[in-house]
Amino acid sequence: MKLPVDLVARLKGPYDARKVCVTGGAGFIGGHVIDALCGLGSTVSVIDDLSNSTLDHLGEMIELDPSRLRFIHGSILDERALDETMRGCDLVIHLAAVGSVPRSIAEPQRSMAVNAMGTVRVLEAARRAGVRRIVSASSSSVYGDTPNAPSAGDASGAGIVTPRSETQLPAPMSPYAASKLAGEAAVRSWCLCYGMQGASLRFFNVFGPRQSADSAYAAVVPAFAASLLRGQSPVIFGDGQQSRDFTPVASAVAACLLAGATTRELCGQAINIARGERTTILELAQMIALASGAPSIQPTFRDARAGDVRHSLANIAMARALLDYTPLGTMNEAIAETVAFYRHTHNSAGQHS
Ligand code: NAD
């Protein structure tokens, strides 16, 4: 993942020699955020319990420059580990969470403990450490289903889907969504009560290289890529006409860094981060099949899953206005880059087996 030159030039000043704490930094988005921070000259302190990640990527980076990257193996529920991680930092990028809607349905209490109470622990540690700003990862799942979903008579299944705006009332449909909404409420309350600066970024289906493809809870892009590169049919839950606002990871990274750098007041707002465009799951399967060199492999259909929303599309006007955010790259470029990563991993695994 590469950020555009003009964005790097804008961010260099705010991040050069800055001390930044990243929770969940061994994870998918965290790894890319840390690449960007190190490239901008920041010193980074990471906490992760490695419950959904490995040290493969961070380990290599620490070897390259141990003075610029510190790793604490611990949980965000552990106050002492958090205090150690945040010492001397003036910005926290809070990404640690138990992700995935289906996982939260299987383990609701764990989702709530880590995502809701964990965010409170992170906020409290930030307050103790005198951190001035927190950028916290939330999720489009807080919206639930749009009230005006497409009309049933529409042949394409597309119809008119109203983009979700931050003024819309959230309606979580899973423990994961509920836990993310609770995290947002905590960020806003801590900003109002304790004079912190902060925002929650509502990410819409982020994808890119290094996203976990292995577990039963893998997100749709890595799951499809992994199946197609093995020559297997990707599994679609439902009729495939459900749609998502897929967001290349570079856009999520840019949003985190812009929120950490802006001189505008951040008082706990929740802000949509996406492309502002919709792709159906069937279209996605076709794009990935083409990029994988397997255009003739057809998807297999299974029953729709509990907790999954039908359509998800963002209005990104607030991110543009408040953060000067613009989505980066095209869907085709980002899919090609992502599939190239999984092809490389797949080929290397084949050589070593
Ligand atoms: P990820 O699972 O790859 O990264 C999360 C990291 O948090 C992992 O490294 C995991 O080991 C760590 N973690 C989990 N519990 C922890 C704990 N108790 N203490 C310390 N570390 C812990 O997920 P990601 O895709 O990189 O997501 C990052 C953030 O963005 C999460 O908050 C997620 O909810 C949010 N988000 C992601 C997406 C997406 O599409 N990837 C969409 C919406 C929101």
mmCIF file of C-alpha atoms and ligand atoms in Angstrom:
data_model
loop_
_atom_site.group_PDB
_atom_site.id
_atom_site.type_symbol
_atom_site.label_atom_id
_atom_site.label_comp_id
_atom_site.label_asym_id
_atom_site.label_seq_id
_atom_site.Cartn_x
_atom_site.Cartn_y
_atom_site.Cartn_z
ATOM 1 C CA MET A 1 0.000 0.000 0.000
ATOM 2 C CA LYS A 2 1.323 3.420 -0.980
ATOM 3 C CA LEU A 3 -0.096 6.800 -0.019
ATOM 4 C CA PRO A 4 -0.081 9.476 -2.749
ATOM 5 C CA VAL A 5 2.882 11.870 -2.734
ATOM 6 C CA ASP A 6 0.759 14.982 -2.062
ATOM 7 C CA LEU A 7 -0.850 13.343 0.991
ATOM 8 C CA VAL A 8 2.552 12.275 2.340
ATOM 9 C CA ALA A 9 3.782 15.865 1.904
ATOM 10 C CA ARG A 10 0.745 17.141 3.867
ATOM 11 C CA LEU A 11 1.227 14.616 6.678
ATOM 12 C CA LYS A 12 5.012 14.827 7.022
ATOM 13 C CA GLY A 13 4.921 17.931 9.272
ATOM 14 C CA PRO A 14 2.314 16.646 11.758
ATOM 15 C CA TYR A 15 3.906 13.180 12.062
ATOM 16 C CA ASP A 16 7.662 13.680 11.804
ATOM 17 C CA ALA A 17 9.199 12.770 15.206
ATOM 18 C CA ARG A 18 5.718 12.384 16.768
ATOM 19 C CA LYS A 19 5.117 9.626 19.338
ATOM 20 C CA VAL A 20 2.046 7.607 18.425
ATOM 21 C CA CYS A 21 0.409 4.660 20.191
ATOM 22 C CA VAL A 22 -1.398 2.124 18.004
ATOM 23 C CA THR A 23 -3.641 -0.461 19.686
ATOM 24 C CA GLY A 24 -4.216 -3.596 17.597
ATOM 25 C CA GLY A 25 -1.142 -2.657 15.573
ATOM 26 C CA ALA A 26 -0.291 -6.247 14.661
ATOM 27 C CA GLY A 27 -3.623 -6.546 12.825
ATOM 28 C CA PHE A 28 -4.531 -5.882 9.219
ATOM 29 C CA ILE A 29 -5.311 -2.132 9.243
ATOM 30 C CA GLY A 30 -2.833 -1.542 12.097
ATOM 31 C CA GLY A 31 0.101 -2.948 10.100
ATOM 32 C CA HIS A 32 -0.606 -0.551 7.243
ATOM 33 C CA VAL A 33 -1.060 2.397 9.627
ATOM 34 C CA ILE A 34 2.317 1.595 11.196
ATOM 35 C CA ASP A 35 4.027 1.335 7.774
ATOM 36 C CA ALA A 36 2.738 4.828 6.998
ATOM 37 C CA LEU A 37 3.661 6.270 10.435
ATOM 38 C CA CYS A 38 7.214 4.907 10.229
ATOM 39 C CA GLY A 39 7.536 6.295 6.698
ATOM 40 C CA LEU A 40 6.475 9.710 8.003
ATOM 41 C CA GLY A 41 9.118 9.686 10.755
ATOM 42 C CA SER A 42 6.961 8.892 13.813
ATOM 43 C CA THR A 43 8.014 6.729 16.742
ATOM 44 C CA VAL A 44 5.372 4.073 17.295
ATOM 45 C CA SER A 45 4.342 2.161 20.387
ATOM 46 C CA VAL A 46 2.086 -0.848 19.767
ATOM 47 C CA ILE A 47 -0.100 -2.965 22.029
ATOM 48 C CA ASP A 48 -1.656 -6.172 20.716
ATOM 49 C CA ASP A 49 -2.545 -9.493 22.365
ATOM 50 C CA LEU A 50 -2.009 -11.324 19.025
ATOM 51 C CA SER A 51 -5.415 -12.996 19.415
ATOM 52 C CA ASN A 52 -6.140 -12.382 15.723
ATOM 53 C CA SER A 53 -2.705 -11.671 14.273
ATOM 54 C CA THR A 54 0.945 -12.656 14.296
ATOM 55 C CA LEU A 55 4.171 -10.710 14.672
ATOM 56 C CA ASP A 56 5.259 -11.605 11.107
ATOM 57 C CA HIS A 57 4.965 -8.111 9.672
ATOM 58 C CA LEU A 58 5.782 -6.011 12.766
ATOM 59 C CA GLY A 59 8.683 -8.295 13.666
ATOM 60 C CA GLU A 60 10.391 -7.494 10.364
ATOM 61 C CA MET A 61 9.848 -3.781 10.903
ATOM 62 C CA ILE A 62 11.202 -3.887 14.468
ATOM 63 C CA GLU A 63 14.326 -5.659 13.175
ATOM 64 C CA LEU A 64 14.828 -2.854 10.649
ATOM 65 C CA ASP A 65 14.595 -0.051 13.216
ATOM 66 C CA PRO A 66 14.053 -1.111 16.860
ATOM 67 C CA SER A 67 14.438 2.481 18.107
ATOM 68 C CA ARG A 68 11.333 3.599 16.191
ATOM 69 C CA LEU A 69 8.913 0.758 16.931
ATOM 70 C CA ARG A 70 8.105 -0.752 20.322
ATOM 71 C CA PHE A 71 5.805 -3.744 20.780
ATOM 72 C CA ILE A 72 3.969 -4.606 23.993
ATOM 73 C CA HIS A 73 2.365 -8.045 23.951
ATOM 74 C CA GLY A 74 -0.724 -7.439 26.071
ATOM 75 C CA SER A 75 -4.434 -6.826 26.181
ATOM 76 C CA ILE A 76 -6.176 -3.452 26.076
ATOM 77 C CA LEU A 77 -8.094 -4.725 29.108
ATOM 78 C CA ASP A 78 -4.815 -4.632 31.089
ATOM 79 C CA GLU A 79 -4.305 -1.143 32.543
ATOM 80 C CA ARG A 80 -0.611 -1.651 33.309
ATOM 81 C CA ALA A 81 0.180 -2.801 29.789
ATOM 82 C CA LEU A 82 -1.726 0.192 28.417
ATOM 83 C CA ASP A 83 0.164 2.636 30.680
ATOM 84 C CA GLU A 84 3.458 1.188 29.520
ATOM 85 C CA THR A 85 2.448 1.462 25.861
ATOM 86 C CA MET A 86 1.157 5.037 26.015
ATOM 87 C CA ARG A 87 4.023 6.581 27.948
ATOM 88 C CA GLY A 88 5.174 9.758 26.139
ATOM 89 C CA CYS A 89 2.600 9.475 23.301
ATOM 90 C CA ASP A 90 0.395 12.381 22.246
ATOM 91 C CA LEU A 91 -1.866 10.463 19.846
ATOM 92 C CA VAL A 92 -3.609 7.087 20.153
ATOM 93 C CA ILE A 93 -4.904 5.277 17.091
ATOM 94 C CA HIS A 94 -7.210 2.688 18.658
ATOM 95 C CA LEU A 95 -7.755 -0.296 16.350
ATOM 96 C CA ALA A 96 -7.715 -3.272 18.744
ATOM 97 C CA ALA A 97 -11.004 -5.148 18.676
ATOM 98 C CA VAL A 98 -12.598 -8.541 18.332
ATOM 99 C CA GLY A 99 -13.823 -8.161 14.747
ATOM 100 C CA SER A 100 -16.466 -9.910 12.641
ATOM 101 C CA VAL A 101 -20.234 -10.048 13.029
ATOM 102 C CA PRO A 102 -20.449 -13.897 13.033
ATOM 103 C CA ARG A 103 -17.684 -14.141 15.668
ATOM 104 C CA SER A 104 -19.584 -11.716 17.884
ATOM 105 C CA ILE A 105 -22.716 -13.842 17.581
ATOM 106 C CA ALA A 106 -20.670 -16.855 18.709
ATOM 107 C CA GLU A 107 -18.880 -14.913 21.488
ATOM 108 C CA PRO A 108 -21.037 -11.898 22.431
ATOM 109 C CA GLN A 109 -19.551 -11.267 25.862
ATOM 110 C CA ARG A 110 -15.993 -11.266 24.562
ATOM 111 C CA SER A 111 -16.954 -8.783 21.805
ATOM 112 C CA MET A 112 -18.547 -6.477 24.340
ATOM 113 C CA ALA A 113 -15.700 -6.778 26.844
ATOM 114 C CA VAL A 114 -12.924 -5.997 24.364
ATOM 115 C CA ASN A 115 -14.689 -3.554 22.043
ATOM 116 C CA ALA A 116 -16.751 -1.578 24.552
ATOM 117 C CA MET A 117 -14.947 -1.906 27.921
ATOM 118 C CA GLY A 118 -11.599 -2.135 26.122
ATOM 119 C CA THR A 119 -12.261 1.277 24.551
ATOM 120 C CA VAL A 120 -13.059 2.704 27.994
ATOM 121 C CA ARG A 121 -9.746 1.297 29.325
ATOM 122 C CA VAL A 122 -7.896 2.830 26.355
ATOM 123 C CA LEU A 123 -9.566 6.210 26.974
ATOM 124 C CA GLU A 124 -8.726 6.108 30.672
ATOM 125 C CA ALA A 125 -5.101 5.181 29.973
ATOM 126 C CA ALA A 126 -4.934 8.000 27.410
ATOM 127 C CA ARG A 127 -6.226 10.407 30.046
ATOM 128 C CA ARG A 128 -3.650 9.228 32.605
ATOM 129 C CA ALA A 129 -0.870 9.579 30.013
ATOM 130 C CA GLY A 130 -1.967 13.100 29.008
ATOM 131 C CA VAL A 131 -2.633 12.010 25.406
ATOM 132 C CA ARG A 132 -4.227 14.866 23.508
ATOM 133 C CA ARG A 133 -6.069 13.005 20.755
ATOM 134 C CA ILE A 134 -7.626 9.602 20.124
ATOM 135 C CA VAL A 135 -8.721 8.221 16.761
ATOM 136 C CA SER A 136 -10.865 5.145 17.345
ATOM 137 C CA ALA A 137 -12.028 2.529 14.818
ATOM 138 C CA SER A 138 -15.775 2.063 14.604
ATOM 139 C CA SER A 139 -17.792 0.283 11.957
ATOM 140 C CA SER A 140 -20.540 0.770 9.376
ATOM 141 C CA SER A 141 -22.338 -2.101 11.114
ATOM 142 C CA VAL A 142 -23.697 0.388 13.702
ATOM 143 C CA TYR A 143 -26.266 1.529 11.098
ATOM 144 C CA GLY A 144 -28.010 -1.823 10.709
ATOM 145 C CA ASP A 145 -30.329 -2.052 7.692
ATOM 146 C CA THR A 146 -31.384 1.136 5.900
ATOM 147 C CA PRO A 147 -35.069 1.907 6.368
ATOM 148 C CA ASN A 148 -35.567 2.399 2.605
ATOM 149 C CA ALA A 149 -33.904 -0.655 1.080
ATOM 150 C CA PRO A 150 -34.323 -1.204 -2.683
ATOM 151 C CA SER A 151 -37.747 -2.010 -4.063
ATOM 152 C CA ALA A 152 -38.462 -5.715 -4.469
ATOM 153 C CA GLY A 153 -39.483 -5.258 -8.126
ATOM 154 C CA ASP A 154 -36.070 -4.037 -9.213
ATOM 155 C CA ALA A 155 -34.587 -6.636 -11.571
ATOM 156 C CA SER A 156 -30.947 -5.898 -10.702
ATOM 157 C CA GLY A 157 -31.704 -5.904 -6.994
ATOM 158 C CA ALA A 158 -29.983 -2.530 -6.862
ATOM 159 C CA GLY A 159 -32.914 -0.106 -6.657
ATOM 160 C CA ILE A 160 -32.329 3.088 -4.724
ATOM 161 C CA VAL A 161 -30.123 2.609 -1.713
ATOM 162 C CA THR A 162 -29.860 5.654 0.490
ATOM 163 C CA PRO A 163 -26.283 6.269 1.651
ATOM 164 C CA ARG A 164 -25.878 6.189 5.407
ATOM 165 C CA SER A 165 -25.205 9.587 6.938
ATOM 166 C CA GLU A 166 -23.910 10.167 10.429
ATOM 167 C CA THR A 167 -27.169 11.979 11.301
ATOM 168 C CA GLN A 168 -29.079 8.707 10.809
ATOM 169 C CA LEU A 169 -30.094 6.886 13.992
ATOM 170 C CA PRO A 170 -27.876 3.800 14.514
ATOM 171 C CA ALA A 171 -29.651 0.439 14.684
ATOM 172 C CA PRO A 172 -27.128 -2.298 15.544
ATOM 173 C CA MET A 173 -28.114 -5.825 14.494
ATOM 174 C CA SER A 174 -25.333 -7.839 16.166
ATOM 175 C CA PRO A 175 -23.253 -7.843 19.356
ATOM 176 C CA TYR A 176 -20.311 -6.580 17.255
ATOM 177 C CA ALA A 177 -22.308 -3.560 16.029
ATOM 178 C CA ALA A 178 -23.599 -2.885 19.549
ATOM 179 C CA SER A 179 -20.084 -3.035 20.983
ATOM 180 C CA LYS A 180 -18.790 -0.599 18.353
ATOM 181 C CA LEU A 181 -21.623 1.830 19.067
ATOM 182 C CA ALA A 182 -20.820 1.640 22.781
ATOM 183 C CA GLY A 183 -17.170 2.419 21.948
ATOM 184 C CA GLU A 184 -18.253 5.475 19.956
ATOM 185 C CA ALA A 185 -20.412 6.699 22.841
ATOM 186 C CA ALA A 186 -17.459 6.320 25.205
ATOM 187 C CA VAL A 187 -15.129 8.309 22.903
ATOM 188 C CA ARG A 188 -17.686 11.122 22.637
ATOM 189 C CA SER A 189 -18.328 11.179 26.394
ATOM 190 C CA TRP A 190 -14.624 11.244 27.282
ATOM 191 C CA CYS A 191 -14.119 14.130 24.837
ATOM 192 C CA LEU A 192 -16.981 16.081 26.399
ATOM 193 C CA CYS A 193 -16.183 15.311 30.046
ATOM 194 C CA TYR A 194 -12.381 15.324 30.078
ATOM 195 C CA GLY A 195 -11.473 17.797 27.318
ATOM 196 C CA MET A 196 -9.880 15.178 25.072
ATOM 197 C CA GLN A 197 -9.888 15.494 21.284
ATOM 198 C CA GLY A 198 -11.174 12.465 19.432
ATOM 199 C CA ALA A 199 -13.231 10.869 16.708
ATOM 200 C CA SER A 200 -14.604 7.439 15.830
ATOM 201 C CA LEU A 201 -14.090 6.393 12.225
ATOM 202 C CA ARG A 202 -16.919 4.248 10.894
ATOM 203 C CA PHE A 203 -15.015 2.017 8.476
ATOM 204 C CA PHE A 204 -17.020 0.386 5.679
ATOM 205 C CA ASN A 205 -15.625 -3.058 4.601
ATOM 206 C CA VAL A 206 -11.911 -2.346 4.447
ATOM 207 C CA PHE A 207 -9.803 -4.704 2.314
ATOM 208 C CA GLY A 208 -6.239 -5.036 1.082
ATOM 209 C CA PRO A 209 -3.039 -7.065 1.376
ATOM 210 C CA ARG A 210 -2.400 -8.931 4.673
ATOM 211 C CA GLN A 211 -6.061 -9.141 5.755
ATOM 212 C CA SER A 212 -6.555 -12.501 7.444
ATOM 213 C CA ALA A 213 -7.798 -15.120 4.970
ATOM 214 C CA ASP A 214 -7.454 -18.212 7.125
ATOM 215 C CA SER A 215 -10.191 -18.247 9.724
ATOM 216 C CA ALA A 216 -13.853 -19.155 9.471
ATOM 217 C CA TYR A 217 -14.439 -15.469 10.195
ATOM 218 C CA ALA A 218 -12.383 -14.176 7.255
ATOM 219 C CA ALA A 219 -13.814 -11.084 5.542
ATOM 220 C CA VAL A 220 -15.323 -11.513 2.092
ATOM 221 C CA VAL A 221 -12.433 -10.218 -0.078
ATOM 222 C CA PRO A 222 -9.708 -12.492 1.383
ATOM 223 C CA ALA A 223 -12.167 -15.415 1.591
ATOM 224 C CA PHE A 224 -13.058 -15.105 -2.123
ATOM 225 C CA ALA A 225 -9.427 -14.575 -3.180
ATOM 226 C CA ALA A 226 -8.219 -17.583 -1.165
ATOM 227 C CA SER A 227 -10.916 -19.857 -2.669
ATOM 228 C CA LEU A 228 -10.411 -18.711 -6.254
ATOM 229 C CA LEU A 229 -6.620 -18.994 -6.104
ATOM 230 C CA ARG A 230 -7.079 -22.609 -4.925
ATOM 231 C CA GLY A 231 -9.377 -23.150 -7.913
ATOM 232 C CA GLN A 232 -12.419 -23.469 -5.620
ATOM 233 C CA SER A 233 -15.804 -21.838 -5.874
ATOM 234 C CA PRO A 234 -16.283 -18.798 -3.553
ATOM 235 C CA VAL A 235 -19.216 -19.170 -1.141
ATOM 236 C CA ILE A 236 -21.868 -16.430 -1.184
ATOM 237 C CA PHE A 237 -24.278 -16.255 1.772
ATOM 238 C CA GLY A 238 -27.645 -15.121 0.337
ATOM 239 C CA ASP A 239 -28.437 -14.256 -3.300
ATOM 240 C CA GLY A 240 -25.317 -12.164 -3.954
ATOM 241 C CA GLN A 241 -27.349 -9.002 -4.654
ATOM 242 C CA GLN A 242 -26.527 -7.612 -1.210
ATOM 243 C CA SER A 243 -24.009 -4.793 -1.549
ATOM 244 C CA ARG A 244 -21.171 -3.139 0.337
ATOM 245 C CA ASP A 245 -19.120 0.039 0.118
ATOM 246 C CA PHE A 246 -15.717 -1.657 -0.180
ATOM 247 C CA THR A 247 -12.867 0.534 1.046
ATOM 248 C CA PRO A 248 -9.234 -0.043 0.025
ATOM 249 C CA VAL A 249 -7.005 -0.074 3.099
ATOM 250 C CA ALA A 250 -5.045 2.994 1.878
ATOM 251 C CA SER A 251 -8.215 5.070 2.390
ATOM 252 C CA ALA A 252 -8.644 3.779 5.954
ATOM 253 C CA VAL A 253 -4.997 4.568 6.728
ATOM 254 C CA ALA A 254 -5.304 8.048 5.214
ATOM 255 C CA ALA A 255 -8.427 8.696 7.315
ATOM 256 C CA CYS A 256 -6.665 7.655 10.557
ATOM 257 C CA LEU A 257 -3.700 9.901 9.807
ATOM 258 C CA LEU A 258 -5.837 12.861 8.722
ATOM 259 C CA ALA A 259 -7.936 12.566 11.897
ATOM 260 C CA GLY A 260 -4.766 12.508 13.971
ATOM 261 C CA ALA A 261 -3.392 15.569 12.167
ATOM 262 C CA THR A 262 -6.302 17.923 11.613
ATOM 263 C CA THR A 263 -6.271 21.253 13.430
ATOM 264 C CA ARG A 264 -10.086 21.233 13.436
ATOM 265 C CA GLU A 265 -11.908 20.493 16.710
ATOM 266 C CA LEU A 266 -12.657 16.816 17.125
ATOM 267 C CA CYS A 267 -15.112 16.357 19.954
ATOM 268 C CA GLY A 268 -16.007 12.695 19.581
ATOM 269 C CA GLN A 269 -17.761 12.785 16.198
ATOM 270 C CA ALA A 270 -18.478 9.514 14.387
ATOM 271 C CA ILE A 271 -17.328 9.854 10.769
ATOM 272 C CA ASN A 272 -18.023 7.534 7.812
ATOM 273 C CA ILE A 273 -14.913 6.294 5.990
ATOM 274 C CA ALA A 274 -15.550 4.597 2.662
ATOM 275 C CA ARG A 275 -15.428 5.106 -1.092
ATOM 276 C CA GLY A 276 -19.056 6.231 -1.324
ATOM 277 C CA GLU A 277 -19.743 3.575 -3.992
ATOM 278 C CA ARG A 278 -21.534 0.260 -3.822
ATOM 279 C CA THR A 279 -20.537 -3.162 -5.206
ATOM 280 C CA THR A 280 -22.763 -6.247 -4.968
ATOM 281 C CA ILE A 281 -21.209 -9.425 -3.589
ATOM 282 C CA LEU A 282 -21.819 -11.102 -6.944
ATOM 283 C CA GLU A 283 -19.941 -8.286 -8.756
ATOM 284 C CA LEU A 284 -17.153 -8.592 -6.212
ATOM 285 C CA ALA A 285 -16.876 -12.350 -6.830
ATOM 286 C CA GLN A 286 -16.626 -11.666 -10.582
ATOM 287 C CA MET A 287 -13.950 -8.971 -10.120
ATOM 288 C CA ILE A 288 -11.844 -11.246 -7.910
ATOM 289 C CA ALA A 289 -12.325 -14.229 -10.246
ATOM 290 C CA LEU A 290 -11.073 -12.113 -13.158
ATOM 291 C CA ALA A 291 -8.090 -10.756 -11.182
ATOM 292 C CA SER A 292 -7.257 -14.315 -10.033
ATOM 293 C CA GLY A 293 -7.229 -15.616 -13.599
ATOM 294 C CA ALA A 294 -10.235 -17.876 -12.886
ATOM 295 C CA PRO A 295 -13.149 -16.071 -14.613
ATOM 296 C CA SER A 296 -15.052 -19.312 -15.272
ATOM 297 C CA ILE A 297 -15.321 -20.401 -11.609
ATOM 298 C CA GLN A 298 -18.894 -19.729 -10.473
ATOM 299 C CA PRO A 299 -19.853 -18.968 -6.857
ATOM 300 C CA THR A 300 -21.755 -21.398 -4.621
ATOM 301 C CA PHE A 301 -24.788 -19.983 -2.798
ATOM 302 C CA ARG A 302 -25.696 -20.724 0.854
ATOM 303 C CA ASP A 303 -28.362 -19.310 3.201
ATOM 304 C CA ALA A 304 -27.982 -15.662 4.258
ATOM 305 C CA ARG A 305 -26.329 -15.215 7.674
ATOM 306 C CA ALA A 306 -27.869 -13.722 10.804
ATOM 307 C CA GLY A 307 -26.710 -10.191 11.602
ATOM 308 C CA ASP A 308 -25.662 -9.350 8.014
ATOM 309 C CA VAL A 309 -27.205 -6.160 6.632
ATOM 310 C CA ARG A 310 -28.603 -6.128 3.077
ATOM 311 C CA HIS A 311 -26.962 -2.976 1.701
ATOM 312 C CA SER A 312 -24.255 -0.740 3.030
ATOM 313 C CA LEU A 313 -23.325 2.524 1.317
ATOM 314 C CA ALA A 314 -21.738 5.595 2.878
ATOM 315 C CA ASN A 315 -22.250 9.294 2.518
ATOM 316 C CA ILE A 316 -18.690 10.572 2.975
ATOM 317 C CA ALA A 317 -19.435 14.310 3.010
ATOM 318 C CA MET A 318 -18.523 14.646 6.696
ATOM 319 C CA ALA A 319 -15.111 12.998 6.220
ATOM 320 C CA ARG A 320 -14.437 15.296 3.274
ATOM 321 C CA ALA A 321 -15.465 18.419 5.236
ATOM 322 C CA LEU A 322 -13.893 17.623 8.610
ATOM 323 C CA LEU A 323 -10.786 15.646 7.615
ATOM 324 C CA ASP A 324 -10.186 16.742 3.991
ATOM 325 C CA TYR A 325 -10.512 13.039 3.217
ATOM 326 C CA THR A 326 -10.798 11.728 -0.344
ATOM 327 C CA PRO A 327 -11.025 8.023 -1.188
ATOM 328 C CA LEU A 328 -7.796 6.681 -2.683
ATOM 329 C CA GLY A 329 -7.381 4.532 -5.799
ATOM 330 C CA THR A 330 -9.985 2.650 -7.820
ATOM 331 C CA MET A 331 -11.756 -0.565 -6.873
ATOM 332 C CA ASN A 332 -10.078 -2.452 -9.753
ATOM 333 C CA GLU A 333 -6.559 -1.308 -8.773
ATOM 334 C CA ALA A 334 -7.139 -2.203 -5.139
ATOM 335 C CA ILE A 335 -8.573 -5.646 -5.993
ATOM 336 C CA ALA A 336 -5.608 -6.320 -8.318
ATOM 337 C CA GLU A 337 -3.113 -5.354 -5.583
ATOM 338 C CA THR A 338 -4.929 -7.497 -3.026
ATOM 339 C CA VAL A 339 -5.186 -10.566 -5.265
ATOM 340 C CA ALA A 340 -1.477 -10.179 -6.177
ATOM 341 C CA PHE A 341 -0.655 -10.364 -2.456
ATOM 342 C CA TYR A 342 -2.716 -13.539 -1.916
ATOM 343 C CA ARG A 343 -1.290 -15.102 -5.083
ATOM 344 C CA HIS A 344 2.223 -14.494 -3.733
ATOM 345 C CA THR A 345 1.290 -15.980 -0.316
ATOM 346 C CA HIS A 346 -0.462 -18.918 -1.983
ATOM 347 C CA ASN A 347 2.547 -19.642 -4.251
ATOM 348 C CA SER A 348 5.044 -19.353 -1.359
ATOM 349 C CA ALA A 349 2.937 -21.741 0.763
ATOM 350 C CA GLY A 350 2.864 -24.186 -2.177
ATOM 351 C CA GLN A 351 6.649 -24.074 -2.502
ATOM 352 C CA HIS A 352 7.153 -24.781 1.212
ATOM 353 C CA SER A 353 4.635 -27.631 1.498
HETATM 354 P P1 NAD B 1 -7.686 -7.243 12.903
HETATM 355 O O1 NAD B 1 -8.380 -8.330 13.637
HETATM 356 O O2 NAD B 1 -6.762 -7.601 11.809
HETATM 357 O O3 NAD B 1 -6.910 -6.299 13.932
HETATM 358 C C1 NAD B 1 -7.334 -6.149 15.277
HETATM 359 C C2 NAD B 1 -6.160 -6.433 16.177
HETATM 360 O O4 NAD B 1 -6.585 -6.289 17.532
HETATM 361 C C3 NAD B 1 -5.597 -7.850 16.023
HETATM 362 O O5 NAD B 1 -4.209 -7.786 15.810
HETATM 363 C C4 NAD B 1 -5.916 -8.516 17.364
HETATM 364 O O6 NAD B 1 -4.924 -9.462 17.743
HETATM 365 C C5 NAD B 1 -5.958 -7.314 18.283
HETATM 366 N N1 NAD B 1 -6.736 -7.532 19.508
HETATM 367 C C6 NAD B 1 -7.927 -8.183 19.665
HETATM 368 N N2 NAD B 1 -8.282 -8.175 20.953
HETATM 369 C C7 NAD B 1 -7.311 -7.502 21.632
HETATM 370 C C8 NAD B 1 -7.104 -7.165 23.003
HETATM 371 N N3 NAD B 1 -7.979 -7.529 23.962
HETATM 372 N N4 NAD B 1 -5.996 -6.471 23.331
HETATM 373 C C9 NAD B 1 -5.083 -6.111 22.380
HETATM 374 N N5 NAD B 1 -5.213 -6.414 21.080
HETATM 375 C C10 NAD B 1 -6.327 -7.091 20.713
HETATM 376 O O7 NAD B 1 -8.840 -6.255 12.370
HETATM 377 P P2 NAD B 1 -8.737 -5.022 11.370
HETATM 378 O O8 NAD B 1 -9.499 -5.398 10.153
HETATM 379 O O9 NAD B 1 -7.346 -4.539 11.257
HETATM 380 O O10 NAD B 1 -9.620 -3.962 12.153
HETATM 381 C C11 NAD B 1 -9.059 -2.894 12.907
HETATM 382 C C12 NAD B 1 -10.203 -2.091 13.522
HETATM 383 O O11 NAD B 1 -11.079 -1.597 12.504
HETATM 384 C C13 NAD B 1 -11.088 -2.899 14.471
HETATM 385 O O12 NAD B 1 -11.465 -2.054 15.529
HETATM 386 C C14 NAD B 1 -12.300 -3.251 13.634
HETATM 387 O O13 NAD B 1 -13.442 -3.458 14.442
HETATM 388 C C15 NAD B 1 -12.404 -1.995 12.779
HETATM 389 N N6 NAD B 1 -13.109 -2.216 11.518
HETATM 390 C C16 NAD B 1 -12.530 -2.985 10.540
HETATM 391 C C17 NAD B 1 -13.213 -3.177 9.356
HETATM 392 C C18 NAD B 1 -12.625 -4.009 8.235
HETATM 393 O O14 NAD B 1 -13.300 -4.156 7.217
HETATM 394 N N7 NAD B 1 -11.427 -4.560 8.356
HETATM 395 C C19 NAD B 1 -14.480 -2.604 9.144
HETATM 396 C C20 NAD B 1 -15.033 -1.858 10.181
HETATM 397 C C21 NAD B 1 -14.336 -1.650 11.353
#
